Every structure is written in C-alpha cells, then in structure tokens.
XYZ file of C-alpha atoms in Angstrom:
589
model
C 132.100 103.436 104.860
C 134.456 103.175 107.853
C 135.000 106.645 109.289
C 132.458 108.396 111.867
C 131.805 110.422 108.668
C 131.380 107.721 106.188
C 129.513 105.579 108.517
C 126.931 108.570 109.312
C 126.597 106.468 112.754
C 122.954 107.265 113.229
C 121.869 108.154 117.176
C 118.340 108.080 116.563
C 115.049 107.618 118.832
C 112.902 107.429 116.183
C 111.913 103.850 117.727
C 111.884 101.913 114.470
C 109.749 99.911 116.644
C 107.739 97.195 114.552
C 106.037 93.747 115.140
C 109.150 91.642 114.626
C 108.991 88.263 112.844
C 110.833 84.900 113.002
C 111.849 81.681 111.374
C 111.961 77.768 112.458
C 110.204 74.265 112.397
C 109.659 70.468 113.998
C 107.179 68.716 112.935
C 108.302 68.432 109.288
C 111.530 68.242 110.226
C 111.892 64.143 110.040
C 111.281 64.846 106.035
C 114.714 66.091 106.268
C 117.915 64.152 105.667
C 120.694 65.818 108.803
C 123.471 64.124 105.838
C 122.210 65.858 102.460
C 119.258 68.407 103.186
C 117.565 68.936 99.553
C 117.772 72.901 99.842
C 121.853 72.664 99.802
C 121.379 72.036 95.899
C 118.442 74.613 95.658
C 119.925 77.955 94.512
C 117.666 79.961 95.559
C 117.060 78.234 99.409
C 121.326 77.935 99.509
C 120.734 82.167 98.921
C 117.984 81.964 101.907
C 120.285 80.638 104.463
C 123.365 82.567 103.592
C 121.007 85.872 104.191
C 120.312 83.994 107.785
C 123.769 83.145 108.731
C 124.851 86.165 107.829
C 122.419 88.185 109.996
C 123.094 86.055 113.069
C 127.076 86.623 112.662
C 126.675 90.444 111.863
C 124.686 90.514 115.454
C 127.097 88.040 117.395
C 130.433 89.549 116.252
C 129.276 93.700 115.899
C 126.381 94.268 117.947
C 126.383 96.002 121.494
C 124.918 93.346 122.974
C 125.975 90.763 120.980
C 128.902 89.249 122.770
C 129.103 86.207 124.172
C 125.313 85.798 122.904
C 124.850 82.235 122.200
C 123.641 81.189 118.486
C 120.287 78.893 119.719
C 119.272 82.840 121.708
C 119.243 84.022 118.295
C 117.400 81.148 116.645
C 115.269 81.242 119.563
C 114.168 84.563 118.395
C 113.464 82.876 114.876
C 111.580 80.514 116.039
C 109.192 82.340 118.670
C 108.552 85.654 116.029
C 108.072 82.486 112.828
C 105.319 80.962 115.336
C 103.185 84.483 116.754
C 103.067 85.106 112.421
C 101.475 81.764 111.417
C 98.968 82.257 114.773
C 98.608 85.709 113.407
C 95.366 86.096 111.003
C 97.219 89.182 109.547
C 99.811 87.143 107.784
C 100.198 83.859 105.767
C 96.614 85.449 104.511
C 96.332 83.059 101.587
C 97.684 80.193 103.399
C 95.439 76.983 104.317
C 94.870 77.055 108.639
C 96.728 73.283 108.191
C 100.081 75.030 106.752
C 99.360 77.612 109.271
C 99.251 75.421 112.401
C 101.887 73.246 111.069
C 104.290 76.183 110.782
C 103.292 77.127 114.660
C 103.726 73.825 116.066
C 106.926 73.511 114.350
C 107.993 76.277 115.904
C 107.512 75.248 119.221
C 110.713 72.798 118.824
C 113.388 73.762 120.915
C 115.705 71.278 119.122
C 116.452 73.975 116.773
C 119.480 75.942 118.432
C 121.948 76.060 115.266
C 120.835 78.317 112.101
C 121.993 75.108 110.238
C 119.313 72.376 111.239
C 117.102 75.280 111.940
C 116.872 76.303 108.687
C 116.717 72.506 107.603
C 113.311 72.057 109.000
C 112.388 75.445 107.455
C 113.574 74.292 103.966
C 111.702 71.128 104.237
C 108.572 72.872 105.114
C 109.014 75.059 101.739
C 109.869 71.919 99.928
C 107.507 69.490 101.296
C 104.825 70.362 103.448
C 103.300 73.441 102.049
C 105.364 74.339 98.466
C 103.257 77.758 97.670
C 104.985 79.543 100.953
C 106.672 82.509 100.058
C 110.258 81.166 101.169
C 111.319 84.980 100.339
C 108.821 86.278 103.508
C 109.769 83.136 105.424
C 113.467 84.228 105.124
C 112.753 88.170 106.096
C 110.518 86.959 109.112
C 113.069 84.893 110.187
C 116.224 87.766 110.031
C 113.762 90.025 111.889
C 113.201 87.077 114.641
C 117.183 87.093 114.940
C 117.233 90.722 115.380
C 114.428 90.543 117.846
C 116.219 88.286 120.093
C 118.580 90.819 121.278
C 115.768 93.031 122.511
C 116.947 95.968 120.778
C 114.070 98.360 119.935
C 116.586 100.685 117.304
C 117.923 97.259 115.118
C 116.347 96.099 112.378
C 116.276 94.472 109.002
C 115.547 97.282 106.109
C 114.322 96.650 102.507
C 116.286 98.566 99.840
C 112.967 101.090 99.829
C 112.758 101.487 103.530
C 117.034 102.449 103.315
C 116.503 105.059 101.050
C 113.821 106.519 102.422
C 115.770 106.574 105.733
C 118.651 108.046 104.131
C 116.736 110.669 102.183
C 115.542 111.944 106.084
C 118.913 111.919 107.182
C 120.386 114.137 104.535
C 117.938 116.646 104.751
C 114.127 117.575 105.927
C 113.534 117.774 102.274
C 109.768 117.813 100.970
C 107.770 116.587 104.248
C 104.192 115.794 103.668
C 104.156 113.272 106.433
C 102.011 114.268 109.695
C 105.364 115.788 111.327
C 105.127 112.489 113.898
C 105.851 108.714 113.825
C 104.543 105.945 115.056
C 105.453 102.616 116.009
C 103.833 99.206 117.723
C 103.948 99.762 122.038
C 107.063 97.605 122.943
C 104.727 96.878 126.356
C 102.319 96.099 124.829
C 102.253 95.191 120.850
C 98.749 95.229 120.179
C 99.176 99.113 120.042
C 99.922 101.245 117.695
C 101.700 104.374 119.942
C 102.925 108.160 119.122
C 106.952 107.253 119.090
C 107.533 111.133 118.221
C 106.347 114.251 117.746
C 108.503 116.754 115.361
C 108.459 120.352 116.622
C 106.312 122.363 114.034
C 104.791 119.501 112.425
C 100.893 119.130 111.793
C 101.286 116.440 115.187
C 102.661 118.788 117.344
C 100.602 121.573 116.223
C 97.245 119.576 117.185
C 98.900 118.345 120.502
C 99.744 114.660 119.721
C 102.069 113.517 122.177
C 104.770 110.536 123.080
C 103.053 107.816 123.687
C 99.819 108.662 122.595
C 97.835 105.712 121.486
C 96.270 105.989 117.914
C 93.408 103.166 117.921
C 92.645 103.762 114.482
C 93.234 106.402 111.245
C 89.855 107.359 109.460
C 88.399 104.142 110.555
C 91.192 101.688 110.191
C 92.911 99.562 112.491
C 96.323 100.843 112.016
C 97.530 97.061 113.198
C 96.176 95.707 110.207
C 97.724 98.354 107.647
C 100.768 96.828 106.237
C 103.737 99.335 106.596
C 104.149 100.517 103.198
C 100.410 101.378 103.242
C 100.525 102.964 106.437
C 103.521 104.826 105.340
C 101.897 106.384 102.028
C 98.780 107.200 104.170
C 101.165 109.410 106.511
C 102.280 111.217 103.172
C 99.726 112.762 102.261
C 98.938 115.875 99.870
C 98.369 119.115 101.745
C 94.613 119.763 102.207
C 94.069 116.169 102.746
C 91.430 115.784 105.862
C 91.721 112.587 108.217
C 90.582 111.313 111.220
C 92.570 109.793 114.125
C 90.993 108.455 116.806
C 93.352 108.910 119.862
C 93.364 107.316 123.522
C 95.535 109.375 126.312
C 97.117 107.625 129.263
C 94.782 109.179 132.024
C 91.390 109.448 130.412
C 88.758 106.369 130.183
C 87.770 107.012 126.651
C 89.204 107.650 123.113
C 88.999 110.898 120.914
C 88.688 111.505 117.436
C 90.737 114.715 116.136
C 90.054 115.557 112.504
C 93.261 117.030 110.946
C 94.047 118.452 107.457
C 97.451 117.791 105.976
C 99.751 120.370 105.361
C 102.828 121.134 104.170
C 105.417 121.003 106.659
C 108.795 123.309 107.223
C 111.685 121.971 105.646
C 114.264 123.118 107.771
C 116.400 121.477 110.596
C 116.362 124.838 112.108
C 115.206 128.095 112.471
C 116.399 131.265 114.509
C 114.877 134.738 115.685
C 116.117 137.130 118.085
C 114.638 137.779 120.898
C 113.915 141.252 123.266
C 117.342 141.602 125.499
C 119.362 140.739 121.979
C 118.865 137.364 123.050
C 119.323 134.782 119.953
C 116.977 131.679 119.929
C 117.907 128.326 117.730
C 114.815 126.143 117.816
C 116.002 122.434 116.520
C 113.982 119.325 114.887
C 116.634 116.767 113.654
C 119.666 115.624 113.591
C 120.059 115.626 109.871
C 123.457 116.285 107.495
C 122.181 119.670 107.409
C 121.853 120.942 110.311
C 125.145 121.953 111.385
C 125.090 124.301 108.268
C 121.684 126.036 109.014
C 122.808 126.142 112.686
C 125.999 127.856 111.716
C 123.967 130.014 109.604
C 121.180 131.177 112.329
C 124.354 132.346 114.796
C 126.478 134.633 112.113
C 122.763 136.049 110.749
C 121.921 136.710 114.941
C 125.758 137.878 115.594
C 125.917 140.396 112.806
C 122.271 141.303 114.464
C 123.802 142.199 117.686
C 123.764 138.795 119.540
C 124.797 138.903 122.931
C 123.636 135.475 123.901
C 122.186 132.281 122.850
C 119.648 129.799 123.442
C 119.428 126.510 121.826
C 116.583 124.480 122.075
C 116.736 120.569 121.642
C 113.278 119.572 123.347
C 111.352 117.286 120.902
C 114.441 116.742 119.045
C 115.546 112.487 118.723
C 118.678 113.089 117.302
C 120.148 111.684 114.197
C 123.608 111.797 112.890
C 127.067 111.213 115.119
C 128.916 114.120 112.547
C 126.502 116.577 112.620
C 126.828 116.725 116.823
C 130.143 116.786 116.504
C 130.620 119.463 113.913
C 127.730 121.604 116.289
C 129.470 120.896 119.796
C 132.598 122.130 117.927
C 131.086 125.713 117.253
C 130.655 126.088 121.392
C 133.403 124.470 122.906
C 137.163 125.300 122.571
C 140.256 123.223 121.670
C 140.820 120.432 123.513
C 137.339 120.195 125.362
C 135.982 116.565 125.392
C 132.813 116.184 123.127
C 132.200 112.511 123.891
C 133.945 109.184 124.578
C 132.568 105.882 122.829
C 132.968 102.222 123.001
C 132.387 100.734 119.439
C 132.099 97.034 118.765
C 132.158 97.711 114.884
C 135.862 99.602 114.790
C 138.139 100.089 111.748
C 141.157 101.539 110.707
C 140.214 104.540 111.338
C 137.573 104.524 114.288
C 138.845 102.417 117.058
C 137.260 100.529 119.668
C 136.975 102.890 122.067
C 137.821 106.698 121.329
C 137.583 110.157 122.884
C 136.292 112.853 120.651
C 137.526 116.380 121.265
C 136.882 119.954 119.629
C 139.570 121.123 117.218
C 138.511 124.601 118.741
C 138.774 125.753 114.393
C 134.674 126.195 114.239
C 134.741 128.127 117.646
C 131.699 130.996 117.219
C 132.406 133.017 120.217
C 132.011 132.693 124.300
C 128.515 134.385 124.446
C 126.248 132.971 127.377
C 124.509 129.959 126.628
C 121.031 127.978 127.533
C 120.636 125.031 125.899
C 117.028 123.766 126.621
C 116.305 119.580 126.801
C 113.363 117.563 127.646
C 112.327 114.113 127.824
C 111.808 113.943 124.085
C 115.186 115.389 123.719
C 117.561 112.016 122.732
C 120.330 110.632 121.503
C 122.597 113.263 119.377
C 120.654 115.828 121.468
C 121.793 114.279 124.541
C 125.468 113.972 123.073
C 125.459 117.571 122.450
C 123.611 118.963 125.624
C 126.266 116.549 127.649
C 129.300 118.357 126.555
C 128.137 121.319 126.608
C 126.980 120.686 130.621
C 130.221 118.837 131.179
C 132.918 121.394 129.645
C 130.698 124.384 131.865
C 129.558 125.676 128.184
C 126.304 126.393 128.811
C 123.240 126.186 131.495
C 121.070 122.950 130.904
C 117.009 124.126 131.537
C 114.140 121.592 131.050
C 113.753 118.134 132.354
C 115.664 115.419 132.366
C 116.324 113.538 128.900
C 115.462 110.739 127.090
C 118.407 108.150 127.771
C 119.146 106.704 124.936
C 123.351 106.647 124.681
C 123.918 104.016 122.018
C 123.999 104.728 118.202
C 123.095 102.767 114.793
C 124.478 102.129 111.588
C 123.526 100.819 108.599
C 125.567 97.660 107.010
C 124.718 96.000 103.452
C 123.905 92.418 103.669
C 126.688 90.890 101.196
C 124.107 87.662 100.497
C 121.195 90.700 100.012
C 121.882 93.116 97.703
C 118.304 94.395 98.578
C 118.741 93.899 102.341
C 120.196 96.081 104.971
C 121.032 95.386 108.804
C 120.352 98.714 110.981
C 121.426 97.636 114.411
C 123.505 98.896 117.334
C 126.832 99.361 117.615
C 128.454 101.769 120.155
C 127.420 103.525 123.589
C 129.021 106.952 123.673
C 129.351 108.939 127.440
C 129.505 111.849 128.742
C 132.936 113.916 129.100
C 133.219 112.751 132.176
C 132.759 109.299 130.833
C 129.449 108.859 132.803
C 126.955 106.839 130.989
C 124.031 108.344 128.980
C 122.451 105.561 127.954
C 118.472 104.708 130.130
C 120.167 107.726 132.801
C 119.758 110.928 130.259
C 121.269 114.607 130.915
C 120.069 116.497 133.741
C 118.936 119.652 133.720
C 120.511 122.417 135.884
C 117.435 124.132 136.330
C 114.308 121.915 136.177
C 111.257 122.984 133.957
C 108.661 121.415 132.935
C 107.296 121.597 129.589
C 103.915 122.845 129.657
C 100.848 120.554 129.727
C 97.296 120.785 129.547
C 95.432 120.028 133.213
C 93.668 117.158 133.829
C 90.287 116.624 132.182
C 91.132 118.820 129.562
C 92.225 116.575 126.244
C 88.198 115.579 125.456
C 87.402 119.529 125.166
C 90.735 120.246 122.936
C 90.368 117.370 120.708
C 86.583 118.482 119.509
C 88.121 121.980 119.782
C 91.198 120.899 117.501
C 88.591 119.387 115.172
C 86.556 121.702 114.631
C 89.559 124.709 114.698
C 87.457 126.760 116.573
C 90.531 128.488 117.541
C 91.662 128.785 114.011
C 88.340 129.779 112.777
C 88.016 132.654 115.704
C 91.354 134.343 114.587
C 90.904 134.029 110.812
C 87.408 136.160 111.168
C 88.143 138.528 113.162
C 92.233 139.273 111.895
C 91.359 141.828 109.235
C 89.334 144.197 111.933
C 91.287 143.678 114.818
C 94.675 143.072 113.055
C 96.876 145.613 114.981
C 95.358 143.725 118.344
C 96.452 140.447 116.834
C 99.907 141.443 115.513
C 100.501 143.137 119.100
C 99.444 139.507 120.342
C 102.217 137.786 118.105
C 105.084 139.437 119.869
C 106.703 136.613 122.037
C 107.290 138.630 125.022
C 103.730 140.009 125.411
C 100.814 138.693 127.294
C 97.393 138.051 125.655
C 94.995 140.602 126.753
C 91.586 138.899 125.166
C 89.433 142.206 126.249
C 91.055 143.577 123.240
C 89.477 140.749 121.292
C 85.536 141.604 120.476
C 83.517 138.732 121.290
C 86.010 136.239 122.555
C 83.796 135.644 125.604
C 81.085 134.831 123.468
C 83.099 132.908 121.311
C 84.552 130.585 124.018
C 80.738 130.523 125.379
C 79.724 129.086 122.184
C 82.610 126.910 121.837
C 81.461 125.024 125.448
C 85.276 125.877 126.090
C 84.565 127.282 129.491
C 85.918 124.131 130.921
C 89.485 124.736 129.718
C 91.950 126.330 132.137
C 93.526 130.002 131.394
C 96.882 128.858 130.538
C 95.509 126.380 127.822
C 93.191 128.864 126.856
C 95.965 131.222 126.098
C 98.418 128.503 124.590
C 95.655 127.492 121.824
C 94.711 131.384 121.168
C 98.486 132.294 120.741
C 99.063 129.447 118.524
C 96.361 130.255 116.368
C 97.650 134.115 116.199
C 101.384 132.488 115.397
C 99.285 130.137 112.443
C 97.724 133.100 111.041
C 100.819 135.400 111.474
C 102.799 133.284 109.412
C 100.307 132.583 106.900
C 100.220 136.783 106.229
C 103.325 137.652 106.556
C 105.503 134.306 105.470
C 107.307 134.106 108.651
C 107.149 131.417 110.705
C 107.148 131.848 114.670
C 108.762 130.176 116.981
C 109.543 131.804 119.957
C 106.977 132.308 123.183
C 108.583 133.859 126.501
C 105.319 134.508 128.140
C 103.577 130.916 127.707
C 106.218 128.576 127.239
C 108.015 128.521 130.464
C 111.720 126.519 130.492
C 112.292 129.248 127.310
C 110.745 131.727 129.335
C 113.047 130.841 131.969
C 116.440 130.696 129.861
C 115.465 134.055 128.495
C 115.211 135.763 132.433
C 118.008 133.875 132.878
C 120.447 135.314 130.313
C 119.046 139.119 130.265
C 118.931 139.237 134.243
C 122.780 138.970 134.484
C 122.476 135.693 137.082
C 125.776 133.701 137.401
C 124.241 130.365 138.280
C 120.822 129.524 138.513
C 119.158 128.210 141.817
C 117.627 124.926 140.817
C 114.115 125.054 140.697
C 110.694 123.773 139.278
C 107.753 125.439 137.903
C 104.517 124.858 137.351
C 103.863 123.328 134.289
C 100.706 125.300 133.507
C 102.286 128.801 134.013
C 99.130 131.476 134.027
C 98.776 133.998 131.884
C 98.567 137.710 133.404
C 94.993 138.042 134.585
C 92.627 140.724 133.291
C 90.050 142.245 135.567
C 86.449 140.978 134.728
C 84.653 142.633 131.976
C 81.756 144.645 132.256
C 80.391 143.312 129.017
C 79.539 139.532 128.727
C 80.712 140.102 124.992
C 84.519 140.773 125.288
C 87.234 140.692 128.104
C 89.371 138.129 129.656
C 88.818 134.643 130.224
C-alpha cells in the first residue's frame, strides 16, 4: 500500500465529522508508582498504551499538520475529549456519578503532557479507582482525543466495521439504501446534528435537504443520543420504509417535519444523455473506483451518438479517490499537461514528498468543447479535476465557486490494533499552476448560481414534500394527459401548466399559492422526471430550462461563443409565463 494507486489516497468531504473523545487523569494519579506503574505487567493495559503511542507518533511524524506539534498538544486533546465524556450523561451510562466526576476532575490536570505518565494515571484509574471501566472505550476515547487535537475535521480513528464499510463506498455505489445524504455533528456548534452532504439523485436531494441543514430529530429521536452504529442502520433502510425528520433551515424561526419514504437509490457514479444541439451531458455523484470506467463509457456511447461537445457536471459531488481523478483528467487533457502538484508528508519509494502529476496523453478522448459545471458542494477530487482542466485552458468552469478542501486522506492499519484504523491527513495537492486549493476552491469562469427556493418558501415545501402533493398530482392525472406530460419531460421545453386540467385547482387546494413560479415549476418537473422514469425505466437527469448554470453551459456550447463574459444570474430563473386563463380550473400559475 505505497503507490497513489495502492494507497487509494482518499480526497473526500464527506466530513467524517463526529463528537470526538479523549483520555487522561489526576486525582488518582498519586496511586501510581512514576518507577514501576502496575499496568507495565498487565497484558492487556501494556496493549492499551501501545495503541496510544502509536496514534500520537502516526499524527506527529505523517500528518499535515503534524510537524513540529508538541506531544502534551496531543495529550491535551486526550485529556479535554476524556473529561466532556465523563460530564456527558450519554456515556459512561452504567457508571456511578463518583467514577464519573473523578474521571472529569482528573482530567483537568495539566501535569499530564507525555502519553507515558498520562496514561499512568489512566491505568491507575482502571486498576484502582473504578475497576468495571471499560479500559477498551477508555483507550478508543482517548486515540480519538489525540486525533482531535489537530483540529482536523477529515481524521479519525475507524473500527474494523466502520473501514469496510468505507471501503465498500469507495469501490463502488453498490446497493444504496441509505437516504442518498450524510450527516455529521456541527463543528460550530456540536450539539447539532447537520446535513454534511447531499448525493445528487438520492431520496435527500430529491426532497430538498441541503448542506447544512439541521436535523433536530429522526421520527422522534434525538439523533445526538443515537449511538452511530444505530444511527447508521436507521439511514439503511428497506425501500418503502416511511420516516420523519424534523428539519431547522438557517433563515427561518421554526423547524419542519418532512415525512419521506425510503427508496432504492441509483447505483451508478454516473450517468449520461445527450442533449438538443448534440450536446453530451455527464452528471457525477462520487469519486468512487468506478467512475472513471462509467465516465469513459458515457463519452464513447455519446461519441458514436454524434457528440460534438461535452458537459460535465461535478456540483454536489465531494470527491473520493486520488486515481480515479487522475485516470478522468487524463481522458481531457493531452501529454504533458499538469494534472496536479502535491506535497505529501507520508512518501515512499514510489510517491515522493512532493510530486507533479501529468497526463500520459494515452486515454486522450478527443478535443471537443468542454463545460465542466462546479458548485460549492463540489470538493476535493472534484476540485482536483475542475482545476486542471481550468488551468491547462481544457474547458470553461460555470457555477460558483467550490468547496476548498485541497488536502487528501488515507487509511493506515494500527500495527498494536489489528481492529483499528487511523484515517487522517496527509498531503495538500494544488493547482497546475501550483496555487493552493485548499479553504480558496476553483473559481468559476462564468458565475451561476444554483437554483434556490425564495425566502419564506421551505415551511410550504416541506408539508408539500410530505404530503407529495406534487407526486400525487402527476401520478392521477399521467394516464389521461400522458402525451402533455411526456412533452413536459423533454429537458429543453418549458412547462406550459394550461395543458394540465385542474392544476389551478390543484395548487388552490394544496394552499401552494404562496410558492413562487420558478419553484412551482422545479417541484412539477421533478415530479414529471419521477414518474417518467418510473414508466419508462429511464432515469432523467438533464433540465436546460429550470436549472440555470446547465442551462447556461448548454447556450454556451451550441451558440458558438469563444469565451464567455462573466456573469451572474438569478438564482430563481422564471419559467416562460402563460397568459391568464379564462377558466379558474386550468392554466398557468
């Protein structure tokens, strides 16, 4: 495992954020004997502090930020996350409130500044203050505590289960019955549970969940108090399964509750369609070991089509693995090109400390014009690729500005764990022009904003989402009006709703009359696209009336420009207005 390949560096946004833990103690620690501590002839303790010193030297000697990092910062770490668990009523549940405020006072000694005598007043605590602790979960707590000191949101200690699972979703999209979006504690403010990402295509996105999104609680529970392996299994659930997530929006006073039903989600990495103007479109989700392949795929399927351009779309997308960019920016960019340059703090025999990464120009797929579409969800291996392909001239960058996260992870077996794993940081990779990435992102050459519903609108679509009225609308009325609907699905025509009977009526009795056209027209059109695909089995993904930076690329690459004028549009581009129906029972909105 020491080549880019082997290592599978992983460039991922995916926050891994958690409530991190620690280790440490004080006032047990004059129990202890500084010239023969007890647990250096306990087996099983020796084991315990081996997994510690281990973590602290992996972080000091390979991690980004871990040079020069003194050993008492680490154990500092320890020691603060050790003393917020024993304050915390969600852990130590069996524990007496005497072991429990021992433990937290203890941890309030600064003394402790080597993982030697720290872990000798930890020891003595197992051994002879409170003997039923768990000195296992005291141990895992602690590693976390040392990982937490370096501030890094992406590093992390993984269990054996949490690695494969992580490895499984790197290889491939596989069988996803999760909700299509992750979560993770606020790292502002850590009683909160927050939306850390939202797939593209995935229940989440379908319903409108967003970044930072705050879920308060998941068919009634406080997801704080879910332990992660529970929370994880309620994420999975089988399609058809209803829930209930109660959801609070930066900008509005008061929660919402938006009743869901699981589904099974796509599979793929990627998907491609042509559009009008033999324009191909490659919408992305992840980074995975796949999707180079199924990327290759979608552009000799489009070429043999006619393909005369291309747009890839990375919005939404938080990267994944260092290969798989490379392998894509290879089928763009031509011998010799720069894909990246990276500083690595972990290097090898074969991946030095700092190395330049150019196309072989071998996978080359042709010089066809290019729009590669970003946004502020787009990170990491996204950002890698959309960088060279702005910095070599390859393509046109639309959207908004990216993420910013130019560092990557890798995984690294603990040798005194066999059941342990350190995910933490390792390299910063730049930009061709060796400009940093990292809390900067990739601009955009043309700036478009996503849209977004208006203000005052999320309370109306979240009892709308609940209830599908949108859904509901579409599915009864499909089989009469089906040749309206079909017309409806094409992604380069407007929504005319006076060929929809009653869909005045139906947004009367929906009390939707608050909502504004364009968001009217957004949930209508992704009902017809839900209902499309469920009768004819193909899935769409391509809107160049109502989504407007790929409404924008697409005008871009069939009107012949040479260069773009920067610009910015409206985020809530209208739909084509109708005149004003006669009848009160069908027309425009």
């Amino acid at each position: 495992m020491t080549s880019i390949r082997r290592l599978s560096l992983i460039l991922f946004v995916a926050a891994f954020s958690f409530f991190t833990l620690a280790t440490s103690s004080s006032a047990f620690a004059q129990s202890t004997s500084p010239q023969a501590p007890r647990w250096q002839r306990d087996r099983d303790l020796q084991q315990k502090y081996q997994y510690l010193r281990e973590v602290s030297q992996m972080l000091q000697r390979y991690h980004l930020r871990g040079e020069g990092v003194d050993e008492k910062v680490l154990v500092k770490g320890a020691r603060e996350t050790l003393g917020r668990a024993a304050k915390d009523a969600r852990y130590f549940e069996t524990w007496p409130e005497w072991a429990k405020s021992t433990l937290a006072s203890a941890m309030d000694n600064n003394e402790y500044e080597t993982i030697s005598n720290f872990f000798d007043s930890l020891s003595a605590f197992v051994q002879f203050v409170y003997p039923e602790a768990d000195a296992t979960e005291l141990a895992d707590l602690a590693a976390s505590g040392l990982v937490s000191a370096l501030n890094d949101p992406y590093s992390r200690v993984l269990t054996q289960e949490e690695f494969q699972e992580f490895m499984q979703m790197m290889q491939d999209m596989g069988d996803d019955r999760s909700i299509g979006a992750s979560f993770s504690r606020n790292p502002e403010n850590r009683d909160q549970i927050i939306v850390s990402h939202v797939r593209w295509g995935g229940i989440g996105y379908n319903i409108g969940l967003r970044h930072g999104d705050v879920i308060e609680s998941m068919n009634g529970l406080d997801l704080l108090e879910v332990p992660r392996a529970e929370l994880r299994a309620m994420l999975e659930m089988e399609p058809g399964t209803e829930f209930t997530l109660r959801v609070r929006r930066e900008g509005y006073d008061e929660a919402f509750d938006i009743k869901l039903a699981q589904v099974q989600n796509p599979g793929d990495a990627a998907y491609g369609v042509m559009l009008p103007g033999n324009v191909g479109y490659i919408r992305t989700t992840q980074f995975v070991q796949t999707l180079d392949a199924e990327i290759d795929a979608h552009i000799r399927t489009l070429k043999a089509e006619g393909m005369k351009s291309l747009i890839l779309d990375l919005r939404n997308n938080p990267g994944g693995a260092m290969n798989t960019c490379m392998n894509i920016a290879s089928f763009f960019l031509t011998r010799g090109q720069t894909i990246t340059s990276v500083h690595n703090r972990m290097p090898s025999f074969v991946q030095p400390a700092d190395q330049t990464h150019v196309a072989d120009g071998r996978n080359n797929r042709g010089d066809f014009p290019l729009v590669t579409l970003i946004n502020e969800y787009s990170a990491s291996a996204s950002e890698m690729l959309s960088g060279a392909l702005k910095g070599n001239n390859r393509s046109t960058i639309i959207g908004t500005n990216s993420y910013g996260k130019g560092i990557g992870q890798t995984f690294r077996p603990l040798q005194s764990r066999s059941d342990r794993y350190l995910y933490f940081t390792v390299l910063e990779y730049f930009d061709p022009a060796g400009e940093q990435v990292h809390e900067i992102g990739i601009s955009p050459d043309v700036v478009v904003a996503d849209y977004r519903e208006q203000d005052g609108e999320f309370g109306i679509l979240s009892r709308l989402w609940s209830e599908k009225a949108f859904e509901n609308y579409v599915n009864e009325n499909w089989t009469a009006n089906a040749e309206a609907f079909e017309k409806a699905a094409r992604p380069d025509t407007p929504i005319n709703t006076s060929e929809f009977p009653g869909f005045r009526n139906f947004l009367r009795a929906s009390n939707a009359r608050g909502l504004s056209d364009a968001t009217i027209a957004h949930e209508l059109r992704r009902a017809i696209f839900a209902k499309y695909e469920e009768v004819h089995g193909e899935k769409k993904i391509a809107d160049i009336v109502y989504d407007p930076a790929l409404k924008r690329g697409w005008e871009f690459l069939t009107t012949g420009e040479s260069a773009p004028a920067p610009e910015e549009l409206h985020p809530a581009t209208q739909p084509e207005s109708q005149p004003e129906p006669e009848s009160a029972d069908e027309g425009d909105f």
